[in-house]
Short mmCIF file of C-alpha atoms in Angstrom, two decimals:
data_model
loop_
_atom_site.label_atom_id
_atom_site.label_comp_id
_atom_site.label_asym_id
_atom_site.label_seq_id
_atom_site.Cartn_x
_atom_site.Cartn_y
_atom_site.Cartn_z
CA MET H 1 -15.00 40.10 -23.76
CA ASN H 2 -15.48 38.99 -20.16
CA ASP H 3 -12.68 41.20 -18.86
CA ILE H 4 -14.09 44.73 -18.71
CA ASN H 5 -11.12 46.10 -16.75
CA ILE H 6 -9.35 46.97 -20.03
CA ILE H 7 -11.67 49.96 -20.40
CA ASN H 8 -12.28 50.95 -16.80
CA GLU H 9 -9.50 53.53 -16.84
CA TYR H 10 -11.35 55.36 -19.61
CA VAL H 11 -14.81 55.43 -18.02
CA PRO H 12 -16.34 57.10 -14.96
CA GLY H 13 -16.61 53.98 -12.79
CA ASP H 14 -14.98 55.41 -9.69
CA GLN H 15 -18.37 56.09 -8.08
CA LEU H 16 -19.05 52.35 -7.74
CA LEU H 17 -18.99 51.32 -4.07
CA LYS H 18 -17.13 48.23 -2.92
CA TYR H 19 -20.10 45.86 -3.04
CA GLN H 20 -21.04 47.22 -6.47
CA ARG H 21 -17.46 46.71 -7.70
CA ASP H 22 -17.53 43.17 -6.27
CA TRP H 23 -20.59 42.51 -8.42
CA VAL H 24 -19.06 44.02 -11.57
CA ASP H 25 -15.74 42.17 -11.16
CA ASP H 26 -17.44 38.79 -10.72
CA HIS H 27 -17.63 37.21 -14.20
CA ALA H 28 -19.48 34.03 -13.20
CA ARG H 29 -22.00 32.86 -15.77
CA TRP H 30 -24.76 32.46 -13.15
CA LYS H 31 -24.93 35.31 -10.64
CA PHE H 32 -27.57 36.16 -8.01
CA GLY H 33 -27.62 39.39 -6.02
CA LEU H 34 -29.97 39.45 -3.01
CA MET H 35 -29.87 43.14 -2.17
CA ALA H 36 -31.75 45.70 -0.11
CA ARG H 37 -33.86 48.46 -1.57
CA GLN H 38 -32.07 51.55 -2.89
CA VAL H 39 -28.52 50.19 -2.77
CA GLY H 40 -27.94 50.52 -6.52
CA LYS H 41 -28.78 47.03 -7.82
CA ASP H 42 -29.74 48.20 -11.31
CA PHE H 43 -26.97 50.81 -11.29
CA SER H 44 -24.18 48.24 -10.91
CA ALA H 45 -25.87 45.61 -13.12
CA ALA H 46 -26.22 48.22 -15.87
CA PHE H 47 -22.53 49.13 -15.55
CA GLU H 48 -21.51 45.49 -16.02
CA GLY H 49 -23.76 44.92 -19.04
CA MET H 50 -23.02 48.21 -20.74
CA ALA H 51 -19.26 47.74 -20.31
CA GLU H 52 -19.58 44.46 -22.20
CA CYS H 53 -21.54 46.24 -24.93
CA VAL H 54 -18.70 48.78 -25.22
CA VAL H 55 -16.11 46.01 -25.60
CA ALA H 56 -18.22 44.30 -28.24
CA GLU H 57 -18.77 47.52 -30.19
CA CYS H 58 -15.06 48.40 -30.05
CA CYS H 59 -14.21 44.95 -31.42
CA GLY H 60 -16.80 45.21 -34.17
CA GLU H 61 -18.82 42.41 -32.56
CA LYS H 62 -22.41 42.13 -31.40
CA ILE H 63 -23.84 41.34 -27.98
CA ASP H 64 -27.46 41.37 -26.73
CA TRP H 65 -28.79 41.86 -23.21
CA LEU H 66 -32.39 41.19 -22.24
CA ILE H 67 -33.69 43.00 -19.13
CA ALA H 68 -36.90 41.69 -17.57
CA SER H 69 -38.61 43.49 -14.67
CA PRO H 70 -41.89 42.95 -12.78
CA SER H 71 -43.60 45.98 -14.33
CA GLU H 72 -43.47 48.24 -17.36
CA ARG H 73 -42.31 51.15 -15.21
CA GLN H 74 -39.43 49.18 -13.72
CA SER H 75 -38.38 47.87 -17.14
CA LEU H 76 -38.16 51.38 -18.56
CA GLU H 77 -36.40 52.71 -15.46
CA ALA H 78 -33.82 49.90 -15.66
CA LEU H 79 -33.26 50.66 -19.34
CA ALA H 80 -32.78 54.34 -18.49
CA LYS H 81 -29.87 53.39 -16.23
CA TRP H 82 -28.26 51.46 -19.10
CA LYS H 83 -28.73 54.50 -21.31
CA ARG H 84 -27.00 56.74 -18.76
CA TRP H 85 -24.04 54.37 -18.63
CA ALA H 86 -23.93 54.35 -22.45
CA GLU H 87 -23.63 58.13 -22.32
CA ALA H 88 -20.90 57.86 -19.68
CA PHE H 89 -19.01 55.40 -21.90
CA GLN H 90 -19.60 57.80 -24.83
CA LEU H 91 -21.23 54.97 -26.74
CA THR H 92 -23.35 56.22 -29.63
CA LEU H 93 -26.99 55.13 -29.69
CA ALA H 94 -28.08 54.17 -33.21
CA ASP H 95 -31.78 53.60 -32.51
CA TYR H 96 -34.40 53.42 -29.78
CA GLU H 97 -37.82 51.81 -30.22
CA GLU H 98 -40.80 51.00 -28.01
CA LEU H 99 -43.35 48.40 -29.10
CA ARG H 100 -46.78 48.39 -27.48
CA GLU H 101 -49.90 46.32 -27.95
CA GLY H 102 -52.13 48.45 -30.15
CA GLY H 103 -49.77 51.42 -29.80
CA GLY H 104 -50.37 54.51 -27.67
CA GLU H 105 -51.12 53.62 -24.06
CA GLY H 106 -51.19 49.86 -24.70
CA LEU H 107 -49.21 47.29 -22.73
CA LEU H 108 -45.46 47.45 -23.34
CA ARG H 109 -44.04 44.57 -25.37
CA SER H 110 -40.43 45.74 -25.51
CA ALA H 111 -38.16 48.78 -25.51
CA THR H 112 -34.87 48.42 -27.39
CA MET H 113 -31.64 50.40 -27.56
CA THR H 114 -29.51 49.51 -30.60
CA PHE H 115 -25.85 50.49 -31.08
CA PRO H 116 -23.91 51.02 -34.35
CA HIS H 117 -22.47 47.49 -34.65
CA GLY H 118 -25.80 45.87 -33.80
CA SER H 119 -25.48 45.30 -30.05
CA ARG H 120 -28.83 45.65 -28.32
CA VAL H 121 -30.27 46.16 -24.85
CA ILE H 122 -33.90 45.04 -24.76
CA ALA H 123 -36.21 45.73 -21.81
CA VAL H 124 -39.45 43.79 -21.37
CA PRO H 125 -42.02 43.27 -18.60
CA GLY H 126 -41.22 39.99 -16.88
CA LYS H 127 -43.95 37.77 -18.31
CA PRO H 128 -43.74 34.41 -20.12
CA ASP H 129 -44.93 35.76 -23.48
CA THR H 130 -42.62 38.81 -23.50
CA VAL H 131 -39.34 37.01 -22.63
CA ARG H 132 -39.69 34.34 -25.33
CA GLY H 133 -37.97 34.44 -28.69
CA PHE H 134 -34.65 36.04 -27.75
CA CYS H 135 -31.06 34.77 -27.78
CA ALA H 136 -29.29 37.01 -25.29
CA ASN H 137 -27.68 37.47 -21.91
CA VAL H 138 -30.43 37.91 -19.34
CA LEU H 139 -30.89 40.22 -16.36
CA PHE H 140 -33.89 39.61 -14.13
CA THR H 141 -34.33 42.66 -11.92
CA GLU H 142 -36.58 42.34 -8.83
CA PHE H 143 -37.27 38.75 -9.87
CA ALA H 144 -39.03 37.95 -6.58
CA PHE H 145 -41.82 40.37 -7.60
CA PHE H 146 -42.69 38.73 -10.95
CA GLU H 147 -46.34 37.77 -11.48
CA GLU H 148 -45.56 34.29 -12.86
CA PRO H 149 -41.95 33.61 -11.90
CA ASP H 150 -41.97 29.86 -12.62
CA ALA H 151 -43.57 30.19 -16.05
CA THR H 152 -41.35 33.17 -16.90
CA TRP H 153 -38.26 31.23 -15.83
CA ARG H 154 -39.18 28.32 -18.10
CA ALA H 155 -39.89 30.67 -20.98
CA VAL H 156 -36.58 32.55 -20.68
CA TYR H 157 -34.33 29.56 -20.12
CA ALA H 158 -33.92 28.85 -23.83
CA THR H 159 -32.77 32.45 -24.28
CA ILE H 160 -29.38 31.63 -22.78
CA ALA H 161 -29.07 28.07 -24.15
CA ASN H 162 -27.61 28.83 -27.60
CA SER H 163 -23.88 29.62 -27.36
CA MET H 164 -23.31 29.44 -31.13
CA SER H 165 -24.76 32.92 -31.61
CA GLY H 166 -22.86 35.52 -29.59
CA GLY H 167 -21.02 33.07 -27.34
CA VAL H 168 -21.96 31.68 -23.93
CA LYS H 169 -24.84 33.61 -22.43
CA LYS H 170 -24.92 34.92 -18.88
CA MET H 171 -27.77 34.90 -16.38
CA ARG H 172 -28.16 37.62 -13.75
CA ILE H 173 -30.75 37.93 -10.99
CA ILE H 174 -30.93 40.97 -8.72
CA THR H 175 -33.79 41.30 -6.28
CA THR H 176 -35.02 42.24 -2.85
CA PRO H 177 -36.76 39.35 -1.01
CA HIS H 178 -40.48 39.18 -1.55
CA GLY H 179 -41.97 36.25 0.25
CA ILE H 180 -41.10 32.57 0.53
CA GLY H 181 -41.86 29.71 -1.82
CA ASN H 182 -41.33 31.63 -5.08
CA LYS H 183 -38.65 30.91 -7.68
CA ALA H 184 -36.28 33.60 -6.39
CA HIS H 185 -36.48 32.19 -2.87
CA GLN H 186 -35.91 28.67 -4.21
CA ILE H 187 -32.80 29.56 -6.23
CA TRP H 188 -31.29 31.59 -3.41
CA THR H 189 -31.79 29.01 -0.66
CA GLU H 190 -30.48 26.19 -2.88
CA ASN H 191 -27.26 28.08 -3.63
CA PHE H 192 -26.58 30.11 -0.48
CA HIS H 193 -26.00 28.05 2.66
CA PRO H 194 -25.29 29.36 6.17
CA VAL H 195 -22.84 27.87 8.61
CA GLY H 196 -24.64 26.26 11.53
CA ARG H 197 -25.03 28.28 14.70
CA ASP H 198 -22.91 25.74 16.55
CA SER H 199 -19.96 26.67 14.32
CA ILE H 200 -19.89 30.38 15.04
CA GLU H 201 -21.81 32.76 17.21
CA PRO H 202 -24.03 34.78 14.82
CA LYS H 203 -24.02 38.55 15.13
CA ASN H 204 -26.43 41.14 13.80
CA PRO H 205 -25.19 42.53 10.48
CA GLY H 206 -23.50 45.85 11.06
CA SER H 207 -23.07 45.34 14.80
CA GLN H 208 -19.83 46.07 16.61
CA GLY H 209 -17.53 43.09 16.90
CA SER H 210 -18.22 41.64 13.42
CA THR H 211 -15.10 41.21 11.35
CA GLU H 212 -14.89 42.47 7.78
CA THR H 213 -15.04 38.88 6.52
CA GLU H 214 -18.14 38.23 8.60
CA GLN H 215 -19.75 41.42 7.34
CA HIS H 216 -19.10 40.45 3.72
CA GLU H 217 -20.24 36.84 3.98
CA ARG H 218 -23.14 37.06 6.40
CA GLY H 219 -26.45 35.98 4.92
CA PRO H 220 -30.13 36.49 5.70
CA LEU H 221 -30.57 32.97 7.07
CA GLY H 222 -28.20 33.43 10.03
CA GLY H 223 -24.53 32.53 10.45
CA LEU H 224 -21.98 32.92 7.66
CA SER H 225 -22.33 31.97 4.02
CA ARG H 226 -20.63 28.85 2.74
CA SER H 227 -21.03 27.52 -0.76
CA THR H 228 -21.93 23.96 -1.58
CA GLU H 229 -19.23 21.86 -3.20
CA ASN H 230 -20.14 22.94 -6.73
CA PRO H 231 -22.78 25.69 -6.57
CA LEU H 232 -24.28 26.78 -9.88
CA TRP H 233 -24.99 30.34 -8.79
CA LYS H 234 -22.48 32.82 -7.39
CA CYS H 235 -24.39 34.59 -4.63
CA HIS H 236 -23.92 38.21 -3.54
CA PHE H 237 -25.67 39.37 -0.36
CA VAL H 238 -25.98 43.10 0.31
CA ASP H 239 -28.29 44.26 3.09
CA ILE H 240 -28.50 47.88 4.21
CA HIS H 241 -25.86 47.31 6.88
CA LYS H 242 -23.25 46.04 4.43
CA ALA H 243 -24.12 48.81 1.96
CA ALA H 244 -23.62 51.46 4.64
CA LYS H 245 -20.34 49.87 5.71
CA ASP H 246 -19.13 49.98 2.09
CA GLY H 247 -19.88 53.67 1.80
CA LEU H 248 -23.57 54.10 0.96
CA PRO H 249 -24.58 57.46 2.52
CA VAL H 250 -27.60 56.45 4.58
CA ASN H 251 -28.77 56.99 8.15
CA ILE H 252 -29.98 53.51 9.02
CA GLU H 253 -31.71 54.34 12.30
CA GLU H 254 -33.53 57.31 10.80
CA LEU H 255 -34.60 55.17 7.84
CA ARG H 256 -35.82 52.39 10.13
CA ALA H 257 -37.76 54.82 12.34
CA GLY H 258 -39.35 56.51 9.34
CA MET H 259 -40.55 53.21 7.90
CA ALA H 260 -42.20 52.21 11.21
CA ASP H 261 -42.83 48.70 9.89
CA PRO H 262 -40.61 45.99 11.47
CA ASP H 263 -41.68 43.26 9.04
CA GLY H 264 -41.28 45.49 6.03
CA TRP H 265 -37.89 46.69 7.29
CA ALA H 266 -36.65 43.13 7.78
CA GLU H 267 -37.60 42.17 4.24
CA GLU H 268 -36.92 45.35 2.28
CA PHE H 269 -33.68 46.43 3.96
CA GLU H 270 -32.27 43.44 5.87
CA CYS H 271 -33.15 40.92 3.14
CA HIS H 272 -35.11 38.35 5.15
CA PHE H 273 -37.58 36.03 3.44
CA HIS H 274 -40.63 35.70 5.68
CA ASP H 275 -43.95 36.26 3.89
CA VAL H 276 -45.89 34.68 1.05
CA GLN H 277 -46.85 37.42 -1.41
CA ALA H 278 -48.66 37.70 -4.72
CA VAL H 279 -49.65 40.52 -7.07
CA LEU H 280 -53.21 41.66 -6.37
CA LEU H 281 -54.09 42.67 -9.96
CA PRO H 282 -52.06 41.07 -12.80
CA TYR H 283 -51.60 43.12 -15.97
CA GLU H 284 -53.94 40.98 -18.07
CA MET H 285 -56.72 41.32 -15.50
CA ILE H 286 -56.33 45.11 -15.53
CA ALA H 287 -56.19 45.29 -19.34
CA ALA H 288 -59.44 43.30 -19.59
CA CYS H 289 -61.21 46.07 -17.64
CA GLU H 290 -59.70 49.02 -19.52
CA SER H 291 -62.17 50.92 -21.70
CA ILE H 292 -62.15 54.08 -23.79
CA GLU H 293 -65.57 54.84 -22.31
CA ALA H 294 -64.04 55.22 -18.85
CA THR H 295 -62.48 58.64 -18.34
CA ALA H 296 -59.80 60.15 -16.11
CA SER H 297 -61.03 63.74 -16.48
CA VAL H 298 -64.20 65.63 -17.36
CA PRO H 299 -64.93 69.31 -18.18
CA ALA H 300 -65.35 71.63 -15.20
CA ASP H 301 -69.01 72.28 -16.05
CA TYR H 302 -69.74 68.56 -15.62
CA TRP H 303 -69.92 69.12 -11.87
CA GLN H 304 -72.47 71.93 -12.31
CA SER H 305 -74.83 69.85 -14.44
CA ALA H 306 -77.96 68.14 -13.22
CA LEU H 307 -77.32 64.84 -15.01
CA PRO H 308 -78.85 61.92 -13.16
CA ASP H 309 -75.58 59.93 -13.13
CA PRO H 310 -75.39 57.88 -9.89
CA LEU H 311 -71.93 59.10 -8.89
CA VAL H 312 -69.79 57.86 -6.00
CA MET H 313 -66.29 58.78 -4.89
CA GLY H 314 -63.30 57.29 -3.07
CA ILE H 315 -60.67 59.61 -1.56
CA ASP H 316 -57.15 58.58 -0.53
CA PHE H 317 -55.88 61.68 1.23
CA GLY H 318 -52.27 62.84 1.30
CA ARG H 319 -50.57 66.09 2.16
CA SER H 320 -46.77 66.09 2.36
CA HIS H 321 -45.49 62.63 1.45
CA ASN H 322 -48.28 61.17 -0.72
CA LYS H 323 -50.68 62.79 -3.13
CA THR H 324 -54.44 62.99 -2.67
CA VAL H 325 -56.36 60.98 -5.23
CA ALA H 326 -60.16 61.20 -5.59
CA VAL H 327 -61.72 58.63 -7.92
CA THR H 328 -65.28 59.30 -9.07
CA SER H 329 -67.23 56.53 -10.76
CA LYS H 330 -70.76 55.91 -11.95
CA GLN H 331 -72.97 52.91 -12.48
CA ALA H 332 -73.21 52.16 -16.21
CA GLY H 333 -75.42 49.16 -16.71
CA ASP H 334 -73.97 46.34 -14.65
CA VAL H 335 -70.48 47.85 -14.30
CA GLN H 336 -68.94 50.61 -12.22
CA GLN H 337 -67.21 52.99 -14.64
CA THR H 338 -64.56 55.57 -13.79
CA VAL H 339 -65.53 59.18 -14.51
CA GLU H 340 -62.58 61.11 -13.08
CA ILE H 341 -59.26 60.51 -11.33
CA LEU H 342 -58.42 63.79 -9.59
CA GLU H 343 -54.82 64.01 -8.33
CA MET H 344 -53.51 66.72 -6.01
CA ASP H 345 -49.82 66.56 -5.14
CA ARG H 346 -48.55 68.52 -2.11
CA THR H 347 -51.61 70.76 -2.27
CA PRO H 348 -52.64 72.71 0.84
CA THR H 349 -55.71 71.21 2.49
CA PRO H 350 -57.94 74.31 2.06
CA GLU H 351 -57.20 74.28 -1.68
CA GLN H 352 -57.99 70.57 -1.84
CA ILE H 353 -61.35 71.19 -0.18
CA GLU H 354 -62.19 73.92 -2.69
CA ARG H 355 -61.45 71.58 -5.60
CA LEU H 356 -63.40 68.73 -4.01
CA ARG H 357 -66.46 70.76 -2.96
CA PRO H 358 -68.30 70.92 -6.36
CA ARG H 359 -67.65 67.22 -6.81
CA LEU H 360 -68.89 66.33 -3.35
CA ARG H 361 -72.12 68.21 -4.05
CA ARG H 362 -72.78 65.97 -7.07
CA VAL H 363 -71.90 62.54 -5.73
CA ARG H 364 -74.24 60.40 -3.66
CA ARG H 365 -71.71 58.67 -1.44
CA VAL H 366 -68.04 59.18 -0.51
CA CYS H 367 -65.64 56.79 1.21
CA LEU H 368 -62.69 58.69 2.69
CA ASP H 369 -59.41 57.39 4.09
CA TYR H 370 -59.86 58.51 7.70
CA THR H 371 -56.32 57.71 8.83
CA GLY H 372 -53.46 60.01 9.85
CA PRO H 373 -53.80 63.33 8.01
CA GLY H 374 -57.17 62.20 6.61
CA VAL H 375 -58.77 62.57 10.06
CA GLY H 376 -58.79 66.35 9.90
CA LEU H 377 -60.17 66.43 6.37
CA GLY H 378 -62.84 63.88 7.26
CA ASP H 379 -64.03 65.84 10.30
CA PHE H 380 -64.27 69.00 8.21
CA LEU H 381 -66.21 67.37 5.36
CA VAL H 382 -68.62 65.64 7.74
CA LYS H 383 -69.66 69.03 9.13
CA GLU H 384 -70.58 70.22 5.64
CA PHE H 385 -71.90 67.08 3.97
CA GLY H 386 -72.93 64.85 6.86
CA GLN H 387 -71.63 61.46 7.92
CA TYR H 388 -72.75 58.13 6.51
CA ASP H 389 -72.90 55.50 9.25
CA PRO H 390 -76.09 53.38 9.12
CA ALA H 391 -75.18 51.64 12.40
CA ARG H 392 -75.61 55.01 14.10
CA HIS H 393 -78.59 56.01 11.92
CA LEU H 394 -76.50 58.63 10.11
CA TYR H 395 -77.27 59.02 6.39
CA GLY H 396 -75.05 61.82 5.17
CA LYS H 397 -72.59 61.50 2.29
CA ILE H 398 -69.20 60.92 3.93
CA GLU H 399 -68.21 57.49 5.22
CA LEU H 400 -65.08 57.74 7.38
CA CYS H 401 -62.97 54.66 6.69
CA GLN H 402 -60.26 53.91 9.24
CA PHE H 403 -57.59 51.89 7.46
CA THR H 404 -57.42 48.92 9.79
CA ASN H 405 -56.08 45.67 8.37
CA ALA H 406 -59.64 44.32 8.31
CA LEU H 407 -60.75 47.21 6.09
CA LYS H 408 -57.78 46.73 3.73
CA VAL H 409 -58.60 43.05 3.38
CA GLU H 410 -62.23 43.88 2.65
CA ILE H 411 -61.78 46.64 0.06
CA PHE H 412 -58.83 45.11 -1.80
CA SER H 413 -60.33 41.62 -1.95
CA LYS H 414 -63.54 43.14 -3.38
CA LEU H 415 -61.46 45.19 -5.82
CA ARG H 416 -59.90 41.94 -7.02
CA MET H 417 -63.36 40.35 -7.35
CA ALA H 418 -64.59 43.30 -9.40
CA PHE H 419 -61.67 42.96 -11.84
CA GLU H 420 -62.08 39.20 -12.02
CA LYS H 421 -65.77 39.58 -12.91
CA ARG H 422 -65.02 42.56 -15.20
CA SER H 423 -67.63 44.60 -13.37
CA VAL H 424 -65.39 47.67 -13.26
CA ARG H 425 -64.16 49.89 -16.12
CA VAL H 426 -61.04 52.05 -15.88
CA PRO H 427 -59.32 54.37 -18.40
CA VAL H 428 -56.57 53.09 -20.69
CA SER H 429 -53.63 54.64 -18.85
CA ARG H 430 -50.08 53.43 -18.26
CA THR H 431 -49.84 55.42 -15.02
CA LEU H 432 -53.05 53.95 -13.61
CA ARG H 433 -52.12 50.45 -14.81
CA GLU H 434 -48.79 50.58 -12.97
CA ASP H 435 -50.45 51.92 -9.83
CA LEU H 436 -53.06 49.14 -9.80
CA HIS H 437 -50.37 46.53 -10.45
CA SER H 438 -48.21 47.70 -7.52
CA VAL H 439 -50.37 46.30 -4.70
CA ASN H 440 -49.46 42.89 -3.31
CA ARG H 441 -51.45 40.43 -1.22
CA VAL H 442 -49.33 39.25 1.69
CA CYS H 443 -49.75 36.17 3.89
CA THR H 444 -47.52 36.34 6.97
CA PRO H 445 -46.12 33.22 8.70
CA SER H 446 -48.86 33.58 11.32
CA GLY H 447 -51.47 33.28 8.56
CA GLN H 448 -52.59 36.92 8.61
CA ILE H 449 -53.58 38.43 5.25
CA THR H 450 -52.69 42.03 4.49
CA TYR H 451 -51.85 44.25 1.50
CA ARG H 452 -48.71 46.23 0.76
CA ALA H 453 -47.43 48.51 -1.95
CA PRO H 454 -43.99 50.08 -2.44
CA HIS H 455 -43.39 53.81 -2.13
CA THR H 456 -42.35 55.11 -5.54
CA PRO H 457 -41.76 58.61 -6.94
CA ASP H 458 -45.26 58.34 -8.39
CA GLY H 459 -46.98 57.53 -5.12
CA HIS H 460 -47.99 54.68 -2.86
CA ALA H 461 -50.79 52.93 -4.78
CA ASP H 462 -52.92 56.02 -4.14
CA ARG H 463 -55.05 55.55 -7.27
CA CYS H 464 -55.65 51.88 -6.49
CA THR H 465 -56.72 52.71 -2.94
CA ALA H 466 -59.05 55.49 -4.09
CA LEU H 467 -60.63 53.15 -6.66
CA ALA H 468 -61.16 50.47 -4.01
CA LEU H 469 -62.84 53.08 -1.79
CA ALA H 470 -65.04 54.20 -4.68
CA LEU H 471 -66.23 50.61 -5.15
CA ARG H 472 -67.06 50.48 -1.45
CA ALA H 473 -69.03 53.70 -1.82
CA ALA H 474 -70.94 52.06 -4.65
CA GLY H 475 -71.87 49.19 -2.34
CA TYR H 476 -70.01 46.64 -4.45
CA ARG H 477 -71.08 43.05 -3.88
CA ALA H 478 -69.15 40.25 -5.55
CA ALA H 479 -72.22 38.24 -6.54
CA ALA H 480 -74.36 41.01 -7.97
CA GLY H 481 -71.85 43.66 -9.03
CA PRO H 482 -72.03 47.30 -7.97
CA ARG H 483 -75.03 48.70 -6.16
CA ILE H 484 -75.58 52.15 -4.70
CA PRO H 485 -77.64 51.87 -1.53
CA ARG H 486 -80.02 54.77 -1.19
CA ARG H 487 -80.45 56.77 1.94
CA ARG H 488 -83.56 56.25 4.06
CA GLU H 489 -84.91 59.70 3.24
CA GLU H 490 -84.49 58.97 -0.49
CA ARG H 491 -86.51 55.78 -0.18
CA SER H 492 -89.29 57.47 1.77
CA THR H 493 -89.43 60.34 -0.75
CA ASP H 494 -89.76 57.86 -3.60
CA THR H 495 -92.60 56.09 -1.80
CA TYR H 496 -94.45 59.41 -1.26
CA ARG H 497 -93.91 60.36 -4.94
CA ASN H 498 -95.29 57.00 -6.09
CA GLN H 499 -98.39 57.45 -3.95
CA ILE H 500 -99.08 60.89 -5.46
CA GLU H 501 -98.59 59.56 -9.00
CA ARG H 502 -101.07 56.75 -8.36
CA LEU H 503 -103.63 59.24 -7.02
CA LEU H 504 -103.20 61.50 -10.08
CA MET H 505 -103.60 58.51 -12.40
CA GLY H 506 -106.71 57.42 -10.58
CA GLY H 507 -105.03 54.31 -9.15
#
C-alpha cells in the first residue's frame, strides 16, 4: 500500500512540481515539511494521502487519515483539497458529515469523508480534546500555529501507536515557521542539522552560483542539511526560492516588495524561525464570550430610533485589498455587547460614508483606523462629526487612531483582557470566531511585543481590529470593565439639568 506509483499513470498527478513529487515519493513513516506560504503544502500532502486511500479501496481494505489544523477554517480547507483529489482519482464518496458542539454555528468537532469500503479522511481543529480517540495516519498542517502544540502532540501520539488495526501508521507535519521554542521548532531543529560554516561557504537560497544539490539541501539555519546518524524524521525544506526554482510561477521580488515586512518575509517565505508567537484569543476564550443576545445586524430603522443605548463604534477601513468593518457595541450591564458588524468589501469610499452616516449620528464615540487609506476617510468624517482628542480639548465623536505598534499593543492586550474577564459579548458566528482567532501575539528576539495576522481570502483580522477599536471607544478598563467617558459639554448639561430639577422640587 506504500507504493502509490502503481496508480499514478491513471491519475492527473502531472501538475505536481518537483518538490511536491519529492514529498509524495518519500514513504518514510515520520516526515516533516518546513515549507513557505502558498507553495502547495496541503495540495501535495492531500495527493499522498488520497492516493493511499485509492489503493486501499481498490484492494477492498480500509485506511484512515486524521487531518489536524490550527483552526476550523484551515481544517475544512485542507479537507476540501482531499475531496478534490478524490474527484480527480474518480473515487466515490459514500458519506460526508460535520459534527459541531450544539449544532449550527457551534465549534467544529470533526468533518469526515467516508468511502465505500470504509476508508475515512477526518478533519479536526488541532486541539487536545479533538485529536483524541482515533487510530489513524496523522497529518498536522501548519503545526507551528497550534494553540497548545505540546498537549495536542501528547494527545495524538497514541493515534499512531496501534499497528494491529490498519497497519503501521504514518505521521506527517507540514508547516511554515511560527516562532521559536514551540513543538514544531523543537522537532525540526532536532532532526535537521546544518553543516558548519567552516565546511562550506553558505550562499543565499536562490542566488547565482548555488548548485542544484545545494539548492535542494539548503536549510533555514545556514549551510547545507545533513542528517544525524539515525534521524527519526525525514525533513523536507522548501522555501520560496526552491519552489520558484522547481517551477512555481511566482515573482519573488514583486512578492517581497508587496509584503514590505522583512521579518514577516523571512519567516513566511524564507522559512526562518526567529520570533516567539502565541494565539491572542484561543477558541475556548472566544466561545465563553459568545451570546445569542449579541447581534451582527439590526433593522435599518434601528439607526433612526431614539433609544438611549450608549453606542460606540470601531472602524477598520479598507478599500481595495481589505474590507471595511465597522463594529458597533453597547453597554449592557457590566459587559460591552456587539450590536452590529457592518462589512463593506471593495466599496467606493463615498458609498461607505453614506452607509456609515446614519450610524455615526447615533453613536457617542468612534475609534477609526487612521492609517494609509483611512487617513482620507478620517479627515472627511472629522469635518462632519468633530474630532475627539481630549489632550487638545476636542470633544467631537471621531478619534483618529494611528496604528503604531504602541497602539496595537494597547488595543489588542485590552481586547484579550476583556475576553479573559468575559466583559465582552459577541455573536455566535463561525466567521467572526475564525477572524478573532487569527491574531497572534509576537515577541521578537529584541523583546519587542507586536501583533500579526495572516492575509486570507476572508480578510486580515478586520473584524477583530474593529472590535478592539470599539472597546477603546467604550473606554475599556481592565479592572472595571467597559466605560463610556462623557464629553465635557454632556457633563455640564447634566449638572445644569440637575440644578433645575432641584429648584422645581423645592430643593
